[in-house]
Amino acid sequence: MSDRYLDFANSGIGGWLTGALGLPRPLPLRRRVEGGATPVGPLLLGGSMRLSSLSHRLAERWGVELHAAAREDERYGGLIFDASDIADMAGAADLYRFFHETVRRLGPCGRMVVIGRPPESMVDAEGEAVQRGLEGFVRSLAKEARDGVTAQLLRIAPGAEEAASSSLGFFLSPRSAYVSGQVVAIGAAAPVQMFAERRRVLITGASRGIGEAMVRLFTTEGYAVTALDAPEAETDLRALVIQIGAEALSLDITAVDAVERLIHSARTAGGYDAVIHNAGITRDRTLARMSEAEWDGVMAVNLGAPLALTRALLGAGLVRPNGRIVAVSSLSGIAGNKGQANYALSKAGWIGAVRRLAVEAGAGITINAVAPGFIETRMTASIPFAIREAGRRMNSLGQGGQPVDVAETALWLAEPDNGGVNGAVVRVCGQSLLGA
Ligand SMILES: NC(=O)c1ccc[n+]([C@@H]2O[C@H](COP(=O)([O-])OP(=O)(O)OC[C@H]3O[C@@H](n4cnc5c(N)ncnc54)[C@H](O)[C@@H]3O)[C@@H](O)[C@H]2O)c1
């Protein structure tokens, strides 16, 4: 649905009025439709040289300029500061100097990426303190940023530099428009052999909202998509797959024969390279008033069924080697929410599940969660006006996200060369004030 305040604040009279009254003026975010799928240059690189050769190779691939020193009067599309070698308090001042001098040079919807190391890999307490401190620094930078600018911290383990290319591409590009203030750990991953055949993805809850955006984006990116939704959504599902050329699977994931039917479908497809658990429901009510059916229904759709399907697919070898599993969690699972004890448990449950399954899955398979904040869908359109407005504005970007923002993040996590991000929870919430 449309965001009337955002449209008004960016109109002629609205811009003048919000300026005169000192009201916030959130900028419409630049996504791939407006800005393309690769980083917008020029990029400025500062700090240690650990990622220098990788950054130069990537910049060449993306077709953008990369500067090793700020040029006078240049406006930058992105700033990358490699803080990997900072091991003491004195070194932290380099971080201050770099951003102090360059942060105003970023154009609208610019990107800031700080590279660090896992704090526990440092040799002493001061080193661990400073590397851990990067988290507070980046989150503050993201909160100070304006005009759609975002900031993230990538903690790259020693030896995992090559595995960071997919994440650098994502976080420096318009694809990550609604992701800010995130800390992503990247571990070493074996290089993946690329096959000529199309990668196959299963997406659940696919007929509308975030699922529909995923089906469209993955199809555009060349995936063969199996779009699953409940029988009640069959009309919409069929219309969608006919329009874009995907395959429909009409299945209630909580049905008694759901595992059997999915395994059959997966075998026929020759297994999946990616599985996106997006289907979800809410049955909101304070706990004292909540019926057992409301509790059980949410638990089954959001956690029990997708977990059982995941185990069955992994057990039958139907997630292909180097496969990617992505679960859609929620900010509610991180911060909790009044009236959502059932939903919050189910969504927080995925955070535990991905951590455990990341270790257990094997065969180069990764499993991660995305946690959307306020996304403009039918689910959020039904929220009462005042709460909806608060949800939209209480984040660093001053607006709600679009379904495509969650789809883009799932696509990045599903990339074949993104084997270094595993067991992570990445928020797609414009750095919501909720839940830290
Ligand atoms: N919209 C938001 O702001 C937001 C925020 C955080 C998390 N999420 C999560 O994102 C996901 C998608 O949300 P949305 O806003 O697009 O919701 P939506 O209600 O528009 O879509 C949910 C889809 O899941 C399907 N589904 C429900 N029960 C099913 C079942 N038993 N079997 C198969 N399919 C089933 C529905 O038919 C529907 O197509 C959900 O998991 C939701 O919890 C959404």
Short mmCIF file of C-alpha atoms and ligand atoms in Angstrom, two decimals:
data_model
loop_
_atom_site.label_atom_id
_atom_site.label_comp_id
_atom_site.label_asym_id
_atom_site.label_seq_id
_atom_site.Cartn_x
_atom_site.Cartn_y
_atom_site.Cartn_z
CA MET A 1 0.00 0.00 0.00
CA SER A 2 1.11 3.57 -0.56
CA ASP A 3 2.88 5.63 2.11
CA ARG A 4 1.09 8.99 1.90
CA TYR A 5 3.46 10.81 4.24
CA LEU A 6 6.51 9.75 2.21
CA ASP A 7 4.82 10.93 -1.01
CA PHE A 8 3.73 14.20 0.61
CA ALA A 9 7.14 14.96 2.19
CA ASN A 10 8.75 14.53 -1.23
CA SER A 11 6.27 16.72 -3.11
CA GLY A 12 6.91 20.44 -3.74
CA ILE A 13 4.59 21.91 -1.10
CA GLY A 14 5.10 18.93 1.24
CA GLY A 15 8.88 19.29 1.07
CA TRP A 16 8.61 22.98 1.93
CA LEU A 17 6.12 22.39 4.76
CA THR A 18 7.98 19.49 6.39
CA GLY A 19 11.19 21.54 6.15
CA ALA A 20 9.54 24.60 7.74
CA LEU A 21 8.06 22.52 10.56
CA GLY A 22 11.26 20.54 11.14
CA LEU A 23 9.53 17.23 10.35
CA PRO A 24 11.48 14.23 9.05
CA ARG A 25 11.64 13.88 5.29
CA PRO A 26 12.38 10.24 4.43
CA LEU A 27 13.80 9.81 0.95
CA PRO A 28 12.24 7.21 -1.41
CA LEU A 29 14.82 4.41 -1.44
CA ARG A 30 16.72 3.51 -4.59
CA ARG A 31 16.21 -0.19 -5.33
CA ARG A 32 17.35 -2.30 -8.27
CA VAL A 33 14.52 -0.93 -10.46
CA GLU A 34 15.93 2.60 -10.13
CA GLY A 35 19.58 1.93 -9.35
CA GLY A 36 20.47 -1.47 -10.83
CA ALA A 37 21.59 -4.65 -9.08
CA THR A 38 25.29 -3.83 -8.71
CA PRO A 39 27.08 -1.26 -6.54
CA VAL A 40 26.81 2.37 -7.52
CA GLY A 41 30.19 4.07 -7.77
CA PRO A 42 32.54 5.55 -7.28
CA LEU A 43 33.62 3.63 -4.19
CA LEU A 44 36.21 4.82 -1.70
CA LEU A 45 38.38 2.29 0.11
CA GLY A 46 40.11 3.08 3.40
CA GLY A 47 41.87 1.26 6.21
CA SER A 48 44.01 -1.86 5.91
CA MET A 49 44.87 -3.52 2.62
CA ARG A 50 43.46 -6.96 3.49
CA LEU A 51 40.64 -6.70 0.96
CA SER A 52 42.37 -4.43 -1.49
CA SER A 53 42.93 -6.91 -4.34
CA LEU A 54 39.46 -8.45 -3.92
CA SER A 55 37.86 -4.98 -3.92
CA HIS A 56 39.70 -3.99 -7.10
CA ARG A 57 38.64 -7.19 -8.86
CA LEU A 58 35.05 -6.72 -7.76
CA ALA A 59 34.98 -3.04 -8.75
CA GLU A 60 36.16 -4.05 -12.22
CA ARG A 61 33.43 -6.69 -12.44
CA TRP A 62 30.78 -4.18 -11.30
CA GLY A 63 32.12 -1.55 -13.69
CA VAL A 64 32.65 1.12 -11.02
CA GLU A 65 35.64 3.25 -10.04
CA LEU A 66 37.42 2.42 -6.79
CA HIS A 67 39.54 5.13 -5.18
CA ALA A 68 42.21 4.39 -2.58
CA ALA A 69 42.24 8.04 -1.44
CA ALA A 70 39.42 10.56 -1.40
CA ARG A 71 39.46 12.89 -4.39
CA GLU A 72 38.59 16.51 -3.94
CA ASP A 73 34.93 17.36 -4.60
CA GLU A 74 34.07 13.73 -5.44
CA ARG A 75 30.68 12.38 -4.35
CA TYR A 76 30.84 8.68 -3.48
CA GLY A 77 28.31 5.88 -3.97
CA GLY A 78 29.91 3.81 -1.22
CA LEU A 79 32.58 3.90 1.47
CA ILE A 80 34.43 0.71 2.48
CA PHE A 81 36.66 0.86 5.54
CA ASP A 82 38.76 -2.19 6.30
CA ALA A 83 39.20 -2.22 10.09
CA SER A 84 40.57 -5.79 10.15
CA ASP A 85 43.99 -4.73 11.38
CA ILE A 86 42.74 -2.55 14.22
CA ALA A 87 43.88 -4.27 17.39
CA ASP A 88 44.14 -1.42 19.90
CA MET A 89 42.62 1.87 20.96
CA ALA A 90 45.08 3.96 18.97
CA GLY A 91 44.07 2.14 15.78
CA ALA A 92 40.40 2.92 16.38
CA ALA A 93 41.16 6.60 15.72
CA ASP A 94 41.75 5.72 12.02
CA LEU A 95 38.11 4.76 11.82
CA TYR A 96 37.11 8.14 13.25
CA ARG A 97 39.34 10.04 10.83
CA PHE A 98 38.17 8.17 7.74
CA PHE A 99 34.44 8.57 8.31
CA HIS A 100 34.76 12.05 9.84
CA GLU A 101 36.34 13.25 6.61
CA THR A 102 34.22 11.30 4.11
CA VAL A 103 30.73 10.70 5.47
CA ARG A 104 29.38 13.94 3.99
CA ARG A 105 30.72 12.94 0.58
CA LEU A 106 28.18 10.13 0.22
CA GLY A 107 25.40 10.62 -2.28
CA PRO A 108 21.71 9.79 -1.58
CA CYS A 109 21.17 6.09 -0.77
CA GLY A 110 24.94 5.69 -0.39
CA ARG A 111 26.45 2.66 1.30
CA MET A 112 28.95 2.32 4.15
CA VAL A 113 30.59 -1.03 4.86
CA VAL A 114 33.08 -1.62 7.67
CA ILE A 115 35.15 -4.80 7.53
CA GLY A 116 36.20 -6.39 10.80
CA ARG A 117 37.38 -9.72 12.19
CA PRO A 118 35.65 -12.11 14.61
CA PRO A 119 36.42 -10.43 17.98
CA GLU A 120 37.26 -13.79 19.56
CA SER A 121 40.05 -14.30 17.01
CA MET A 122 42.02 -11.38 18.50
CA VAL A 123 45.05 -12.15 20.68
CA ASP A 124 44.18 -9.96 23.67
CA ALA A 125 41.36 -8.17 25.46
CA GLU A 126 42.11 -4.78 23.89
CA GLY A 127 41.92 -6.30 20.41
CA GLU A 128 38.68 -8.07 21.19
CA ALA A 129 37.28 -4.88 22.74
CA VAL A 130 38.03 -2.81 19.65
CA GLN A 131 36.74 -5.40 17.18
CA ARG A 132 33.58 -5.83 19.24
CA GLY A 133 33.35 -2.04 19.47
CA LEU A 134 32.94 -1.83 15.69
CA GLU A 135 29.40 -3.07 16.21
CA GLY A 136 28.43 -0.04 18.30
CA PHE A 137 30.24 2.26 15.89
CA VAL A 138 28.47 0.94 12.78
CA ARG A 139 25.04 0.91 14.40
CA SER A 140 25.51 4.53 15.45
CA LEU A 141 26.74 5.51 12.01
CA ALA A 142 23.64 3.89 10.52
CA LYS A 143 21.42 5.87 12.90
CA GLU A 144 23.14 9.16 12.04
CA ALA A 145 22.89 8.51 8.30
CA ARG A 146 20.27 10.39 6.26
CA ASP A 147 18.79 10.28 2.78
CA GLY A 148 18.57 6.49 2.52
CA VAL A 149 22.23 5.89 3.41
CA THR A 150 22.94 2.54 5.14
CA ALA A 151 25.86 1.11 7.14
CA GLN A 152 26.86 -2.49 7.92
CA LEU A 153 29.67 -4.42 9.58
CA LEU A 154 31.02 -7.52 7.85
CA ARG A 155 33.10 -9.68 10.19
CA ILE A 156 35.28 -11.69 7.87
CA ALA A 157 37.12 -14.64 9.42
CA PRO A 158 40.78 -15.12 8.51
CA GLY A 159 40.90 -17.01 5.19
CA ALA A 160 37.31 -16.12 4.29
CA GLU A 161 38.12 -13.05 2.18
CA GLU A 162 37.02 -14.59 -1.16
CA ALA A 163 33.77 -15.80 0.43
CA ALA A 164 32.90 -12.15 1.16
CA SER A 165 32.40 -11.10 -2.46
CA SER A 166 28.69 -11.93 -2.57
CA SER A 167 28.06 -9.98 0.65
CA LEU A 168 30.09 -6.97 -0.50
CA GLY A 169 28.12 -6.92 -3.75
CA PHE A 170 24.83 -7.03 -1.88
CA PHE A 171 25.56 -4.49 0.84
CA LEU A 172 27.11 -1.96 -1.54
CA SER A 173 24.26 -2.16 -4.04
CA PRO A 174 20.67 -0.82 -4.23
CA ARG A 175 19.52 -4.41 -3.54
CA SER A 176 20.08 -3.89 0.20
CA ALA A 177 17.99 -0.68 0.29
CA TYR A 178 16.07 -1.52 3.48
CA VAL A 179 18.86 -3.34 5.37
CA SER A 180 20.88 -1.20 7.76
CA GLY A 181 22.89 -1.47 10.98
CA GLN A 182 23.50 -5.20 10.45
CA VAL A 183 26.47 -7.27 11.59
CA VAL A 184 27.15 -10.25 9.35
CA ALA A 185 29.76 -12.92 10.11
CA ILE A 186 31.43 -14.51 7.10
CA GLY A 187 33.35 -17.75 7.46
CA ALA A 188 35.53 -19.62 5.00
CA ALA A 189 33.64 -21.61 2.37
CA ALA A 190 34.88 -23.96 -0.33
CA PRO A 191 34.53 -22.47 -3.82
CA VAL A 192 31.37 -23.73 -5.48
CA GLN A 193 31.43 -25.32 -8.88
CA MET A 194 28.91 -23.55 -11.09
CA PHE A 195 26.73 -25.75 -13.25
CA ALA A 196 25.15 -24.70 -16.49
CA GLU A 197 21.72 -26.02 -15.50
CA ARG A 198 19.17 -23.71 -13.89
CA ARG A 199 19.09 -23.64 -10.12
CA ARG A 200 15.77 -24.76 -8.68
CA VAL A 201 14.18 -23.02 -5.71
CA LEU A 202 11.14 -23.91 -3.62
CA ILE A 203 9.30 -20.89 -2.19
CA THR A 204 6.41 -21.35 0.25
CA GLY A 205 3.57 -18.87 0.82
CA ALA A 206 4.24 -17.86 -2.77
CA SER A 207 0.97 -16.44 -4.11
CA ARG A 208 1.07 -12.95 -2.59
CA GLY A 209 2.98 -10.42 -0.47
CA ILE A 210 6.61 -11.23 0.25
CA GLY A 211 6.36 -14.71 -1.29
CA GLU A 212 5.09 -13.32 -4.59
CA ALA A 213 7.96 -10.81 -4.67
CA MET A 214 10.36 -13.72 -4.11
CA VAL A 215 8.83 -15.76 -6.93
CA ARG A 216 9.15 -12.80 -9.30
CA LEU A 217 12.73 -11.94 -8.29
CA PHE A 218 14.10 -15.49 -8.34
CA THR A 219 12.46 -16.05 -11.75
CA THR A 220 14.03 -12.84 -13.09
CA GLU A 221 17.38 -14.09 -11.82
CA GLY A 222 17.03 -17.28 -13.86
CA TYR A 223 15.91 -19.73 -11.17
CA ALA A 224 13.40 -22.47 -11.93
CA VAL A 225 10.81 -21.74 -9.24
CA THR A 226 8.43 -24.16 -7.53
CA ALA A 227 5.84 -21.87 -5.97
CA LEU A 228 3.98 -23.49 -3.07
CA ASP A 229 0.87 -22.15 -1.40
CA ALA A 230 -2.15 -23.44 0.51
CA PRO A 231 -5.18 -24.72 -1.47
CA GLU A 232 -7.17 -21.57 -0.46
CA ALA A 233 -4.67 -19.50 -2.44
CA GLU A 234 -4.73 -21.73 -5.52
CA THR A 235 -6.46 -19.25 -7.86
CA ASP A 236 -3.89 -16.51 -7.16
CA LEU A 237 -1.04 -19.01 -7.27
CA ARG A 238 -2.05 -20.38 -10.69
CA ALA A 239 -2.49 -16.86 -12.10
CA LEU A 240 1.01 -15.93 -10.90
CA VAL A 241 2.82 -19.00 -12.23
CA ILE A 242 1.08 -18.75 -15.60
CA GLN A 243 2.10 -15.11 -15.85
CA ILE A 244 5.80 -15.68 -15.09
CA GLY A 245 6.40 -19.30 -16.05
CA ALA A 246 6.97 -20.98 -12.68
CA GLU A 247 5.65 -24.28 -11.37
CA ALA A 248 2.77 -24.34 -8.85
CA LEU A 249 2.49 -26.69 -5.89
CA SER A 250 -0.85 -26.39 -4.08
CA LEU A 251 -0.18 -27.78 -0.62
CA ASP A 252 -1.08 -26.96 2.97
CA ILE A 253 2.29 -27.40 4.69
CA THR A 254 0.52 -28.52 7.87
CA ALA A 255 -1.46 -31.31 6.15
CA VAL A 256 -0.80 -34.84 7.45
CA ASP A 257 0.60 -35.91 4.07
CA ALA A 258 2.58 -32.67 3.48
CA VAL A 259 6.01 -34.24 3.99
CA GLU A 260 5.20 -37.16 1.70
CA ARG A 261 3.84 -34.90 -1.06
CA LEU A 262 6.72 -32.47 -0.85
CA ILE A 263 9.30 -35.25 -0.98
CA HIS A 264 7.56 -36.64 -4.06
CA SER A 265 7.58 -33.22 -5.72
CA ALA A 266 11.24 -32.62 -4.77
CA ARG A 267 12.26 -36.02 -6.20
CA THR A 268 10.49 -35.26 -9.46
CA ALA A 269 12.37 -31.95 -9.61
CA GLY A 270 15.69 -33.67 -8.88
CA GLY A 271 16.05 -31.84 -5.55
CA TYR A 272 16.24 -28.15 -4.71
CA ASP A 273 19.23 -25.80 -4.72
CA ALA A 274 17.35 -23.41 -2.46
CA VAL A 275 14.36 -23.64 -0.15
CA ILE A 276 12.69 -20.49 1.15
CA HIS A 277 10.30 -20.98 4.08
CA ASN A 278 8.15 -17.88 3.74
CA ALA A 279 4.60 -19.15 4.50
CA GLY A 280 3.41 -17.66 7.77
CA ILE A 281 0.29 -16.61 9.63
CA THR A 282 -0.59 -14.40 12.59
CA ARG A 283 -3.38 -15.00 15.11
CA ASP A 284 -2.83 -11.99 17.37
CA ARG A 285 -4.37 -11.84 20.83
CA THR A 286 -2.98 -11.27 24.31
CA LEU A 287 -2.03 -14.59 25.89
CA ALA A 288 -4.83 -14.63 28.45
CA ARG A 289 -7.41 -14.35 25.65
CA MET A 290 -5.67 -16.53 23.09
CA SER A 291 -7.43 -19.76 22.18
CA GLU A 292 -5.55 -23.03 21.93
CA ALA A 293 -6.40 -23.19 18.22
CA GLU A 294 -4.77 -19.76 17.71
CA TRP A 295 -1.69 -20.94 19.54
CA ASP A 296 -1.46 -24.29 17.74
CA GLY A 297 -2.21 -22.88 14.28
CA VAL A 298 0.61 -20.34 14.39
CA MET A 299 3.06 -22.85 15.85
CA ALA A 300 2.27 -25.41 13.13
CA VAL A 301 2.45 -23.11 10.08
CA ASN A 302 5.37 -20.93 11.16
CA LEU A 303 7.67 -23.41 12.85
CA GLY A 304 6.54 -27.03 13.21
CA ALA A 305 5.72 -27.75 9.57
CA PRO A 306 8.66 -25.96 7.93
CA LEU A 307 11.04 -27.58 10.41
CA ALA A 308 9.63 -31.05 9.63
CA LEU A 309 9.85 -30.36 5.88
CA THR A 310 13.44 -29.16 6.23
CA ARG A 311 14.49 -32.26 8.15
CA ALA A 312 12.76 -34.52 5.63
CA LEU A 313 14.36 -32.79 2.62
CA LEU A 314 17.82 -32.85 4.21
CA GLY A 315 17.38 -36.47 5.33
CA ALA A 316 16.38 -37.56 1.83
CA GLY A 317 19.30 -35.68 0.24
CA LEU A 318 16.85 -33.45 -1.65
CA VAL A 319 18.62 -30.22 -0.82
CA ARG A 320 21.49 -30.41 -3.29
CA PRO A 321 25.12 -29.98 -2.18
CA ASN A 322 25.88 -26.29 -1.52
CA GLY A 323 22.14 -25.75 -1.25
CA ARG A 324 20.69 -22.78 0.57
CA ILE A 325 17.82 -22.76 3.05
CA VAL A 326 16.33 -19.44 4.12
CA ALA A 327 13.61 -19.07 6.75
CA VAL A 328 11.53 -15.92 7.11
CA SER A 329 11.60 -15.00 10.80
CA SER A 330 10.41 -11.63 12.11
CA LEU A 331 11.45 -8.69 14.24
CA SER A 332 8.70 -9.89 16.54
CA GLY A 333 10.84 -12.94 17.22
CA ILE A 334 13.72 -10.67 18.28
CA ALA A 335 11.92 -7.94 20.23
CA GLY A 336 8.66 -9.69 21.18
CA ASN A 337 5.34 -7.97 20.58
CA LYS A 338 2.19 -7.49 22.61
CA GLY A 339 -0.50 -9.86 21.39
CA GLN A 340 2.00 -12.02 19.51
CA ALA A 341 3.34 -14.50 22.08
CA ASN A 342 2.53 -17.38 19.70
CA TYR A 343 3.96 -15.65 16.61
CA ALA A 344 7.07 -14.41 18.46
CA LEU A 345 7.85 -17.89 19.78
CA SER A 346 7.50 -19.39 16.31
CA LYS A 347 9.66 -16.71 14.69
CA ALA A 348 12.30 -16.67 17.46
CA GLY A 349 12.29 -20.46 17.14
CA TRP A 350 13.80 -20.13 13.66
CA ILE A 351 16.75 -18.23 15.09
CA GLY A 352 17.57 -21.29 17.18
CA ALA A 353 16.79 -23.69 14.35
CA VAL A 354 19.12 -22.04 11.83
CA ARG A 355 21.97 -21.98 14.34
CA ARG A 356 21.64 -25.71 14.98
CA LEU A 357 20.93 -26.78 11.39
CA ALA A 358 23.82 -24.68 10.08
CA VAL A 359 26.13 -27.05 11.91
CA GLU A 360 24.19 -30.21 11.15
CA ALA A 361 23.28 -29.76 7.47
CA GLY A 362 26.73 -30.52 5.97
CA ALA A 363 27.54 -30.84 2.22
CA GLY A 364 28.20 -27.09 1.98
CA ILE A 365 24.51 -26.39 2.66
CA THR A 366 23.81 -23.14 4.52
CA ILE A 367 20.73 -22.18 6.48
CA ASN A 368 19.95 -18.61 7.51
CA ALA A 369 17.02 -16.49 8.58
CA VAL A 370 15.77 -13.09 7.44
CA ALA A 371 13.86 -11.06 10.01
CA PRO A 372 11.64 -8.45 8.34
CA GLY A 373 10.47 -5.43 10.27
CA PHE A 374 7.58 -3.35 8.92
CA ILE A 375 6.97 -4.43 5.32
CA GLU A 376 4.15 -2.94 3.22
CA THR A 377 1.89 -5.98 2.64
CA ARG A 378 -1.68 -7.09 3.27
CA MET A 379 -0.50 -8.28 6.72
CA THR A 380 0.61 -4.76 7.75
CA ALA A 381 -2.22 -2.97 5.90
CA SER A 382 -4.64 -4.52 8.40
CA ILE A 383 -2.85 -2.93 11.41
CA PRO A 384 -4.74 0.04 12.99
CA PHE A 385 -3.61 3.42 11.56
CA ALA A 386 -1.69 4.82 14.57
CA ILE A 387 0.27 1.61 15.18
CA ARG A 388 0.92 1.28 11.45
CA GLU A 389 2.33 4.83 11.26
CA ALA A 390 4.56 4.16 14.28
CA GLY A 391 5.80 0.93 12.71
CA ARG A 392 6.64 2.76 9.49
CA ARG A 393 8.54 5.65 11.05
CA MET A 394 10.37 4.04 13.99
CA ASN A 395 13.46 3.09 12.01
CA SER A 396 16.52 4.86 10.65
CA LEU A 397 15.12 5.09 7.10
CA GLY A 398 11.80 6.57 8.26
CA GLN A 399 9.60 4.31 6.12
CA GLY A 400 8.31 0.77 5.72
CA GLY A 401 10.10 -1.73 3.52
CA GLN A 402 8.75 -3.30 0.35
CA PRO A 403 8.27 -7.07 -0.17
CA VAL A 404 11.09 -6.95 -2.71
CA ASP A 405 13.52 -5.91 0.07
CA VAL A 406 12.96 -9.22 1.85
CA ALA A 407 13.14 -11.05 -1.49
CA GLU A 408 16.49 -9.41 -2.32
CA THR A 409 17.93 -10.46 1.04
CA ALA A 410 16.74 -14.05 0.55
CA LEU A 411 18.23 -14.01 -2.96
CA TRP A 412 21.61 -12.88 -1.60
CA LEU A 413 21.54 -15.62 1.06
CA ALA A 414 20.67 -18.15 -1.67
CA GLU A 415 23.56 -17.19 -3.95
CA PRO A 416 25.80 -20.15 -4.78
CA ASP A 417 28.97 -18.24 -3.84
CA ASN A 418 27.53 -17.14 -0.50
CA GLY A 419 28.63 -20.23 1.43
CA GLY A 420 30.37 -18.17 4.12
CA VAL A 421 27.19 -16.83 5.73
CA ASN A 422 25.65 -19.66 7.74
CA GLY A 423 23.41 -19.76 10.80
CA ALA A 424 22.86 -15.99 10.60
CA VAL A 425 19.82 -13.81 11.21
CA VAL A 426 19.72 -10.74 9.00
CA ARG A 427 17.15 -8.08 9.74
CA VAL A 428 15.35 -6.32 6.90
CA CYS A 429 13.89 -3.50 8.96
CA GLY A 430 15.58 -0.20 8.04
CA GLN A 431 17.34 -0.49 11.44
CA SER A 432 14.12 -0.51 13.43
CA LEU A 433 14.38 0.92 16.93
CA LEU A 434 12.82 -2.29 18.23
CA GLY A 435 14.95 -5.13 19.52
CA ALA A 436 18.37 -3.44 19.59
N1 LIG B 1 4.58 -8.20 6.28
C1 LIG B 1 5.44 -7.97 7.27
O1 LIG B 1 5.62 -6.83 7.69
C2 LIG B 1 6.20 -9.12 7.89
C3 LIG B 1 7.06 -8.81 8.95
C4 LIG B 1 7.80 -9.83 9.51
C5 LIG B 1 7.68 -11.13 9.05
N2 LIG B 1 6.83 -11.40 8.02
C6 LIG B 1 6.75 -12.80 7.58
O2 LIG B 1 6.93 -12.85 6.19
C7 LIG B 1 6.21 -13.95 5.63
C8 LIG B 1 5.30 -13.47 4.51
O3 LIG B 1 4.46 -12.45 5.01
P1 LIG B 1 3.41 -11.63 4.14
O4 LIG B 1 3.29 -10.30 4.77
O5 LIG B 1 3.74 -11.71 2.70
O6 LIG B 1 2.08 -12.46 4.50
P2 LIG B 1 0.83 -12.90 3.64
O7 LIG B 1 -0.25 -13.22 4.61
O8 LIG B 1 0.54 -11.89 2.56
O9 LIG B 1 1.34 -14.24 2.94
C9 LIG B 1 1.52 -15.45 3.63
C10 LIG B 1 1.38 -16.59 2.65
O10 LIG B 1 1.53 -17.82 3.37
C11 LIG B 1 0.54 -18.71 2.90
N3 LIG B 1 0.21 -19.75 3.89
C12 LIG B 1 -0.39 -19.57 5.09
N4 LIG B 1 -0.61 -20.76 5.67
C13 LIG B 1 -0.13 -21.71 4.84
C14 LIG B 1 -0.07 -23.12 4.89
N5 LIG B 1 -0.57 -23.82 5.94
N6 LIG B 1 0.49 -23.80 3.85
C15 LIG B 1 0.99 -23.12 2.79
N7 LIG B 1 0.96 -21.78 2.69
C16 LIG B 1 0.41 -21.08 3.69
C17 LIG B 1 -0.67 -17.82 2.62
O11 LIG B 1 -1.62 -18.45 1.76
C18 LIG B 1 0.00 -16.61 1.99
O12 LIG B 1 0.14 -16.75 0.59
C19 LIG B 1 5.45 -14.58 6.80
O13 LIG B 1 6.19 -15.68 7.29
C20 LIG B 1 5.41 -13.46 7.82
O14 LIG B 1 5.29 -13.95 9.13
C21 LIG B 1 6.08 -10.42 7.44
#
